[in-house]
Short mmCIF file of C-alpha atoms in Angstrom, two decimals:
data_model
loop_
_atom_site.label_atom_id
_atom_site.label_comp_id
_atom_site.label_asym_id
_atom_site.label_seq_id
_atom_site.Cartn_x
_atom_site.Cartn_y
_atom_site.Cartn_z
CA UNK A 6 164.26 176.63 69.91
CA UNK A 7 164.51 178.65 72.95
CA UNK A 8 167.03 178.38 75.69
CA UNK A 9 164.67 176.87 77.97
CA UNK A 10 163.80 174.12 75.79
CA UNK A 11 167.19 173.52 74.40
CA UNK A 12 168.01 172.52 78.41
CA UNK A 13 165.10 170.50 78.45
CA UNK A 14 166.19 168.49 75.10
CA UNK A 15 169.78 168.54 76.43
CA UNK A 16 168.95 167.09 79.54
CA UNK A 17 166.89 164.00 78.36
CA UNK A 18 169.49 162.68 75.90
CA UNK A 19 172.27 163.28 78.28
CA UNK A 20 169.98 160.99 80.74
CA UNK A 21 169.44 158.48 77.67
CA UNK A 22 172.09 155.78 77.97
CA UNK A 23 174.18 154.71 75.07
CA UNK A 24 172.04 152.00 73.37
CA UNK A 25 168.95 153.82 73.73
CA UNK A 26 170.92 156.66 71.87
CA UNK A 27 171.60 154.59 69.58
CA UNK A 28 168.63 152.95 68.49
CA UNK A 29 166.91 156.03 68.36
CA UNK A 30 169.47 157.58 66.25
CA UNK A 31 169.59 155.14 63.38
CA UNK A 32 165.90 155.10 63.23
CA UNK A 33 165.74 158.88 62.72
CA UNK A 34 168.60 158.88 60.05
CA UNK A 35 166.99 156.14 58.39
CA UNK A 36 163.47 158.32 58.25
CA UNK A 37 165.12 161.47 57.44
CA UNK A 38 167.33 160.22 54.85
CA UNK A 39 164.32 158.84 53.08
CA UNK A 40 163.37 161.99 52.29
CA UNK A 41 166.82 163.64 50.94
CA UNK A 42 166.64 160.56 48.55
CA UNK A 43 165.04 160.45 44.80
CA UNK A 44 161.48 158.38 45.07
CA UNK A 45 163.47 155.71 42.77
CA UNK A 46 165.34 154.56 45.69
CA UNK A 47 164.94 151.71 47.75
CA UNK A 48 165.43 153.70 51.02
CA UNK A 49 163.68 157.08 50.44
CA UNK A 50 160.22 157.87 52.12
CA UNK A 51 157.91 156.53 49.25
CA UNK A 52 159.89 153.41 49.00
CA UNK A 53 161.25 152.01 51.92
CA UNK A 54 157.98 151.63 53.79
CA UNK A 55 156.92 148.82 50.94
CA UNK A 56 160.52 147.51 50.55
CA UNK A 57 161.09 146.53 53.96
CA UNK A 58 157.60 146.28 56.02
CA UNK A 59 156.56 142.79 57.50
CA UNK A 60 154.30 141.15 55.18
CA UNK A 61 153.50 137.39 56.03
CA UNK A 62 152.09 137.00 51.81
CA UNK A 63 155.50 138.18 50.79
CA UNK A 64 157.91 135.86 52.86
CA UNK A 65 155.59 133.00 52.22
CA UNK A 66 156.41 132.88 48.47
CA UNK A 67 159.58 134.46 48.54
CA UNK A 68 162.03 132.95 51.70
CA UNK A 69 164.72 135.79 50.33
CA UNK A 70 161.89 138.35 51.74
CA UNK A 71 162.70 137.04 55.43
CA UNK A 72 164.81 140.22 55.76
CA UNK A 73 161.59 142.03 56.22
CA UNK A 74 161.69 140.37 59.47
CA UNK A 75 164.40 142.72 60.95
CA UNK A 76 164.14 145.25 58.80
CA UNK A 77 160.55 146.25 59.43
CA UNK A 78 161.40 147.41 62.98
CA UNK A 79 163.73 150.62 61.77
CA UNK A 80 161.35 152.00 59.11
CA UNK A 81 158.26 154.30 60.06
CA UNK A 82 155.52 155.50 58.27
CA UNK A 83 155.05 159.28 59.30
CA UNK A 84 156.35 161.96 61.58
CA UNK A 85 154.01 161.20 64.65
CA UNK A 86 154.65 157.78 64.27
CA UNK A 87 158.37 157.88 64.62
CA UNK A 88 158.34 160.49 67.42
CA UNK A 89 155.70 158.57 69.33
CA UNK A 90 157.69 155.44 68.89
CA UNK A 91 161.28 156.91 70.03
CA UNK A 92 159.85 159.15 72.55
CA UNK A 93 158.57 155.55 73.94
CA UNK A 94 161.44 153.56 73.55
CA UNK A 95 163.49 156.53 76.02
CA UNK A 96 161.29 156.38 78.41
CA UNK A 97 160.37 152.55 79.19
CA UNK A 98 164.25 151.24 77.83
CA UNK A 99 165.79 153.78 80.13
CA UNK A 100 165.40 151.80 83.18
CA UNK A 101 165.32 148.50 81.78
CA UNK A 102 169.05 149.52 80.38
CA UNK A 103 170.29 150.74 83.53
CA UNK A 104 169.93 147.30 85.06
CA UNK A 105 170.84 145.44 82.25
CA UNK A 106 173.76 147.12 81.23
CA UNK A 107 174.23 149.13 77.62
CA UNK A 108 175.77 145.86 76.00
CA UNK A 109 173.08 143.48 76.94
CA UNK A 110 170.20 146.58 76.74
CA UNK A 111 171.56 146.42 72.75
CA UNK A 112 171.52 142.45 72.64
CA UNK A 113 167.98 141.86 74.24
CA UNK A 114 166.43 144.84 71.40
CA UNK A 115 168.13 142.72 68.71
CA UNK A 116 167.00 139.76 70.35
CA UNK A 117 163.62 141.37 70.62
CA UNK A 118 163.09 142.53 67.00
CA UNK A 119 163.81 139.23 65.63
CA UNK A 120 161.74 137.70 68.09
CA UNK A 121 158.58 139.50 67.67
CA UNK A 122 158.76 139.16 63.51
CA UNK A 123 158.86 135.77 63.95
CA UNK A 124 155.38 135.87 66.27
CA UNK A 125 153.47 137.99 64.11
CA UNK A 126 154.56 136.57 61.47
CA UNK A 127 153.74 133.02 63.50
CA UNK A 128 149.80 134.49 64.51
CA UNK A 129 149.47 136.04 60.89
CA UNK A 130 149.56 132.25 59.63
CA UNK A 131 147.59 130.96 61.74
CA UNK A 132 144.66 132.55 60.55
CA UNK A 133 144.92 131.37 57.16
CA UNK A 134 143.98 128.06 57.21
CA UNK A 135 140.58 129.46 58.37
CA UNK A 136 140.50 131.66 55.48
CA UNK A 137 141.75 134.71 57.29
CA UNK A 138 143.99 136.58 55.15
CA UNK A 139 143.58 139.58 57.00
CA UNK A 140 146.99 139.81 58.85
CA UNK A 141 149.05 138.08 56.10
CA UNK A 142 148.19 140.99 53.90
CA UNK A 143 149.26 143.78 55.96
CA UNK A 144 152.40 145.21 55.71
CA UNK A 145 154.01 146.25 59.19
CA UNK A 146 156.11 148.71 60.15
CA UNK A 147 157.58 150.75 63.19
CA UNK A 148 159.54 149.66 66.52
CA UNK A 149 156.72 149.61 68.64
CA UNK A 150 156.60 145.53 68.61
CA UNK A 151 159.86 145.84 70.34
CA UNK A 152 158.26 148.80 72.87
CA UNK A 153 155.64 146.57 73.82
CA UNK A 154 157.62 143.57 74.37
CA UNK A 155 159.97 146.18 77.13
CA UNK A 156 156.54 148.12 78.50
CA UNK A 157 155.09 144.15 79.06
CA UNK A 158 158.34 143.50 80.95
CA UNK A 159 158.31 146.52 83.23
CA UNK A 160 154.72 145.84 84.02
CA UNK A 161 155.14 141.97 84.68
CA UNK A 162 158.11 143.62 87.58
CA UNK A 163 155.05 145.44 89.46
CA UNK A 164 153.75 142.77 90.74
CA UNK A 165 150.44 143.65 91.77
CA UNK A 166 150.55 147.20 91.56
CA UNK A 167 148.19 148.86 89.56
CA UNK A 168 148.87 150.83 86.48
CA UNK A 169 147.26 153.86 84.72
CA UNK A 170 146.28 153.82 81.10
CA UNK A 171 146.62 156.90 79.72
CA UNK A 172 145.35 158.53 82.49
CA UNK A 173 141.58 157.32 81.61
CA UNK A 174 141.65 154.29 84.12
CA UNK A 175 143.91 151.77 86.38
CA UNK A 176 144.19 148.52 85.94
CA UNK A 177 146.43 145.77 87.78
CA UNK A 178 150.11 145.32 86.23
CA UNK A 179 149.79 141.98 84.83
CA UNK A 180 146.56 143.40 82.83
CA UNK A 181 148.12 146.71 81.62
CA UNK A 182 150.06 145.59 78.06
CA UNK A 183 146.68 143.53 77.00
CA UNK A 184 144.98 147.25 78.01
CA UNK A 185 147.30 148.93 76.09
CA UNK A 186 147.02 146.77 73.04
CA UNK A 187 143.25 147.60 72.75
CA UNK A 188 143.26 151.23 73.48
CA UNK A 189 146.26 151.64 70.73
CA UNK A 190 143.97 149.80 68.10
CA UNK A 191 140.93 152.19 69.64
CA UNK A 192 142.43 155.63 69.54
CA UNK A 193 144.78 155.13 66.63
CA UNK A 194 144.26 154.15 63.01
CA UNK A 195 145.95 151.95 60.83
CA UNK A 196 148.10 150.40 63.43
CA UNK A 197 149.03 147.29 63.43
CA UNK A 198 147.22 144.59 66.14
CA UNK A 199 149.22 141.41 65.56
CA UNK A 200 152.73 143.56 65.50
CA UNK A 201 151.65 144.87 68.98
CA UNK A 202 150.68 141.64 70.04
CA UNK A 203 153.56 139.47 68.77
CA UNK A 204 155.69 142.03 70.69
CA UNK A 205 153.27 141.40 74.05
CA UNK A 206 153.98 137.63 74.04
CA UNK A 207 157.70 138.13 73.42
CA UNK A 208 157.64 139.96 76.88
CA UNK A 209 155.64 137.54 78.63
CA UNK A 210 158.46 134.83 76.85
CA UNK A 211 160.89 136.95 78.47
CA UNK A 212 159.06 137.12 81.98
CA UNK A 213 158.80 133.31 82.28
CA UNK A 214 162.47 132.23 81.94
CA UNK A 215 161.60 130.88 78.12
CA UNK A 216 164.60 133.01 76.97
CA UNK A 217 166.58 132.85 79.26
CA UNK A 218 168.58 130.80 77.63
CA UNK A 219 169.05 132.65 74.73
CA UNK A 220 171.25 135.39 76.83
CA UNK A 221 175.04 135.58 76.95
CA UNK A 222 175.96 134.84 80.71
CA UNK A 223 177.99 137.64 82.94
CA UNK A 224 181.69 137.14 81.80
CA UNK A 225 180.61 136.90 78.05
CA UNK A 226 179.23 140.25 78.38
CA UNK A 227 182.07 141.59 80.19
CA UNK A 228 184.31 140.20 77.37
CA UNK A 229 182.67 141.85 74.85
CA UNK A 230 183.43 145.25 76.68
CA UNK A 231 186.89 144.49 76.56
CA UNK A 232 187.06 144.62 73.02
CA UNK A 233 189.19 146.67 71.43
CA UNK A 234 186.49 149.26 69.70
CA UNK A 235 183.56 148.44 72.15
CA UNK A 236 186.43 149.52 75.07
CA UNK A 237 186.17 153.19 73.92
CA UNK A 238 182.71 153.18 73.66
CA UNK A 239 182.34 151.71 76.73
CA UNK A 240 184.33 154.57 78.07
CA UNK A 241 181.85 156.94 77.34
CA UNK A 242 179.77 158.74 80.42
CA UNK A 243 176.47 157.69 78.80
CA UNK A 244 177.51 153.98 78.26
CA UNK A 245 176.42 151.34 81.16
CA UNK A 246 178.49 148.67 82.36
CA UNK A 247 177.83 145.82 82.85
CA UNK A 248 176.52 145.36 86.78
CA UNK A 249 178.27 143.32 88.77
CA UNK A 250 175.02 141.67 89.90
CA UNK A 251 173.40 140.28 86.44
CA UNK A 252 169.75 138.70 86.60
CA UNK A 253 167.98 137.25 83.30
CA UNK A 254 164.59 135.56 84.39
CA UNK A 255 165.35 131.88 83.54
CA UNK A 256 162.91 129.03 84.11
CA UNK A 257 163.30 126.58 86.88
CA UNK A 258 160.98 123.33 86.95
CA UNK A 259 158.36 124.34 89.28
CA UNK A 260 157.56 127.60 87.12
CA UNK A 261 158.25 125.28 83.45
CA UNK A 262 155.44 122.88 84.57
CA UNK A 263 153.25 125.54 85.84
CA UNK A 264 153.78 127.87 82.64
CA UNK A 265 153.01 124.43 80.60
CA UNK A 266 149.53 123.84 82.49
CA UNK A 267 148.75 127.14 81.85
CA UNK A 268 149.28 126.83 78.30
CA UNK A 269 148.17 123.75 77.60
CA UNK A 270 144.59 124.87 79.18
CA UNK A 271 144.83 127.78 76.96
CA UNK A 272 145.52 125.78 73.64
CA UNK A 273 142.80 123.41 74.81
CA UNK A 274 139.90 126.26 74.78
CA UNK A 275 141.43 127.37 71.80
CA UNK A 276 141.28 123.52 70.18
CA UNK A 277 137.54 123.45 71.77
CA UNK A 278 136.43 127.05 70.54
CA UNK A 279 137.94 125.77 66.91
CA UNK A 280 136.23 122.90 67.12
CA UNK A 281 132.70 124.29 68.07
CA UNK A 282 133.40 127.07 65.42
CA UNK A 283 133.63 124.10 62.59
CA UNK A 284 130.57 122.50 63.68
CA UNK A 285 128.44 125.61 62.87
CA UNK A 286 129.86 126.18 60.27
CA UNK A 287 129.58 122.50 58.72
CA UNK A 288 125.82 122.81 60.05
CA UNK A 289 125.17 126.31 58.42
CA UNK A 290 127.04 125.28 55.10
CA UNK A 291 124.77 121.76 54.63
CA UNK A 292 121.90 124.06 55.42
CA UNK A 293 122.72 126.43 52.57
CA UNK A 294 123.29 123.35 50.27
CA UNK A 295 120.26 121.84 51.39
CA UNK A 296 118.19 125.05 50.74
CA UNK A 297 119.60 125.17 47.11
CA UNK A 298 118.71 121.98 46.51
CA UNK A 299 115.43 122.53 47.16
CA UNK A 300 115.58 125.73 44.75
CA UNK A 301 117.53 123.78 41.88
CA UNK A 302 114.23 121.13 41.61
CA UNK A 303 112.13 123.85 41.84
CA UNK A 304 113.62 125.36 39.11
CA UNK A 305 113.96 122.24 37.12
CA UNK A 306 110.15 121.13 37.58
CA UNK A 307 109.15 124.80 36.49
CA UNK A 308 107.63 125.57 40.20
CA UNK A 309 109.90 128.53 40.50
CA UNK A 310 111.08 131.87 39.67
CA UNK A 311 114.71 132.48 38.18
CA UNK A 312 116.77 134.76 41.17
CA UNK A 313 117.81 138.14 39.08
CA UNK A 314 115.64 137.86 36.14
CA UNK A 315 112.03 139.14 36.19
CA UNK A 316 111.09 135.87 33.88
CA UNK A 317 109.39 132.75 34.58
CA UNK A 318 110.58 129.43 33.16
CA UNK A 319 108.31 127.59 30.25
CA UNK A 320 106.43 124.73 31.12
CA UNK A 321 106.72 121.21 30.33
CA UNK A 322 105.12 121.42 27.21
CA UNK A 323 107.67 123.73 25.64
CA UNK A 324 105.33 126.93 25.75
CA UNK A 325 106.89 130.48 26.97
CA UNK A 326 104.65 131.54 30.37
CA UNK A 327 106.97 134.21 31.15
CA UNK A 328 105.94 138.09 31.57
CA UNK A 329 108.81 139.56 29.49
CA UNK A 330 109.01 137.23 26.43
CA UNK A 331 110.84 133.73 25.97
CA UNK A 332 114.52 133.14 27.47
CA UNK A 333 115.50 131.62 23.76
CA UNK A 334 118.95 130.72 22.04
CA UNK A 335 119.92 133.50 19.52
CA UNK A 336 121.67 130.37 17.48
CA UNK A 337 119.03 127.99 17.47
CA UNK A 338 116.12 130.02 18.74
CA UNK A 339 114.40 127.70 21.19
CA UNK A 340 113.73 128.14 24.52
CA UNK A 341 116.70 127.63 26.93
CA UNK A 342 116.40 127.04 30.20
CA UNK A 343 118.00 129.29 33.27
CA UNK A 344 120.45 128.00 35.58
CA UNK A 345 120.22 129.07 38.64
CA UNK A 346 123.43 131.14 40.20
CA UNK A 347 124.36 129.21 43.38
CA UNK A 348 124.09 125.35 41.17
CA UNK A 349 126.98 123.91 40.41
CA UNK A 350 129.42 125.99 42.29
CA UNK A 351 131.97 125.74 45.43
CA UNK A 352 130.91 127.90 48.15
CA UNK A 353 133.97 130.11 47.77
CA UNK A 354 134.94 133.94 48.85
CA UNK A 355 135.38 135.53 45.20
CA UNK A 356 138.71 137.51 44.85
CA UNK A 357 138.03 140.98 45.85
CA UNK A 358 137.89 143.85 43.46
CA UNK A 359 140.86 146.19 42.57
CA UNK A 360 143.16 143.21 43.04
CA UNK A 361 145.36 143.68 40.88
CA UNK A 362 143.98 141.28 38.28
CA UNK A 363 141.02 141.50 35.73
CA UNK A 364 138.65 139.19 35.48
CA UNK A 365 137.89 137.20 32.69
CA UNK A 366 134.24 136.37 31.47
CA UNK A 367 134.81 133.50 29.41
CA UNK A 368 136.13 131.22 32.65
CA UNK A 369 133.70 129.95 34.73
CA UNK A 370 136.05 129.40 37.46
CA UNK A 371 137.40 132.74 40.30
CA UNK A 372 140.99 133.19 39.18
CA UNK A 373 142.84 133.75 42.10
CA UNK A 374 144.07 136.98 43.28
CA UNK A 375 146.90 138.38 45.50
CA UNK A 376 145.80 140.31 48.50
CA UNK A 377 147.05 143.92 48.13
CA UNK A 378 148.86 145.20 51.10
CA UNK A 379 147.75 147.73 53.55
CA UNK A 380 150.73 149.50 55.51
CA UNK A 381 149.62 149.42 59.25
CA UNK A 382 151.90 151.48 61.46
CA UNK A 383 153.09 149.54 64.64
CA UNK A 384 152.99 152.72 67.16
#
């Protein structure tokens, strides 16, 4: 590294306050020590990204997997993805630490990663009672749910600015994290949509006052400080105290009700758009059983021809019409008669292949089969 760049690099962590540092830091130690460990271990590079990713399947039938909740926010999956997500976090926490304080910068991460676990783990079940398994499968990584949670509160301070994404276009601020959300699922791949998202709605918590609460008040922090180990690091040049001027967004009635007609005009379009959504699919699933209904006593009264056999059933008086020779019982030798595929059976999704579980011929019923996991990258 030349001396130019060595200034550079020197320069932006001296500006990086002491919680940024910090975060940053035990995310890189935890990615580089994953590779100075055996592939055995829990932590190393192979490992870790299974051991401690969010995935909903996981803490569903194991509650002692709710660690993955925390714990999925410190791992990453590659190189880019950990530089991408730190270089981030220094540049939109910077500011947002500076008016906090370091102290409460620290809490509201913590806060934060907690937070947006719970919401995408929260959205990931939601879509499974409508048979979408989609997001409860995938296992999450990276700190970028907390990232979007602290870019959605910086924007939501603009007012009505305007924003650039990525330099392609502008857009006003309120718009800009549901912008950035698609154009990361665009550009990148394998990243994760509901980790992004869970952190979006955990800044827009944060904006409205809904959290508020949760947040120590002024002399609490100060306390803190006063410790006896958190005095000397809050003697450091790159630590910030807390300001003497504190202000945490906190709900007051007139913003409470108007937050709560918003939402409740949102979960009623949802409710209706659910509702319409059942009704077609009611109507298209009694026209499928209505059109093999109509096959089934075709079949039965001989009128038609079996789906994925190039035979045609006997007729009523026993004899073999069929172009390829009799469909007959190797026991007993007489003819037997087809059934046809769809009669007889739920309309169910069959468990996909390479599951994890071999099927067995001899049941006529689709043993189940867990989902395997797909590591999406929250960056």
């Amino acid at each position: 590294m030349n001396t130019g760049h060595q200034g550079q690099y020197s320069s932006v962590m001296t500006a990086t306050p002491a919680s940024s540092r910090a975060i940053i830091a035990t995310c890189v130690v935890l990615y580089i020590t994953g590779f100075l460990l055996p592939k055995s271990n829990i932590l190393s590079a192979v490992s870790a990204p299974r051991n401690f990713c969010l995935l909903p399947f996981l803490i569903i039938s194991s509650p002692v997997q709710t660690y993955r909740l925390v714990s999925s926010a410190f791992f990453h999956g590659s190189f880019l993805h950990i530089v991408f997500n730190m270089v981030s976090l220094q540049s939109c926490g910077m500011m947002l630490e500076r008016q906090l304080g370091s102290t409460l910068f620290l809490y509201l991460n913590m806060l934060f990663v907690i937070l947006s676990g719970l919401l995408t783990f929260i959205v990931a079940l939601l879509g499974l009672p409508f048979g979408f398994t989609a997001f409860a499968s995938q296992c999450a990584i990276g700190y970028s749910g907390v990232i979007f949670a602290l870019v959605t509160i910086q924007a939501l301070t603009r007012g009505s600015e305007e924003l650039s994404v990525m330099g392609m276009f502008s857009v006003p601020a309120h718009y800009y994290p549901f912008a950035m959300l698609v154009i990361n699922q665009i550009l990148l791949a394998n990243v994760s949509f509901v980790g992004h998202l869970g952190g979006v709605l955990v800044g827009f918590c944060y904006h409205w006052g809904f959290l508020g609460w949760l947040f120590p008040s002024q002399e609490t922090v100060r306390s803190w400080e006063s410790w006896g180990h958190l005095r000397k690091i809050s003697s450091l040049d790159c630590f910030v105290d807390c300001p003497s001027s504190l202000s945490i967004p906190s709900a007051n009635q007139t913003n409470r009700a108007a937050i709560a007609d918003s939402i409740s005009s949102i979960l009623q379009s949802i409710r209706a758009t659910a509702r319409d959504a059942r009704q077609q699919l009611s109507a298209s699933l009694g026209q499928q059983e209505y059109e093999l209904a109509n096959v089934d006593e075709d079949i039965e009264s001989g009128r038609a021809e079996t789906p994925g056999d190039d035979r045609l059933l006997s007729d009523e008086s026993g004899q073999d019409v069929s172009r390829t020779g009799p469909i007959s019982s190797q026991s007993s030798g007489q003819t037997k008669k087809p059934v046809f595929p769809g009669k007889g059976r739920s309309l169910r999704a069959e468990a996909p292949s390479g599951s994890g579980q071999a099927s067995n011929p001899s049941q006529s019923t689709t043993s189940s089969a867990m989902l395997g996991p797909t590591i999406a990258r929250l960056e």
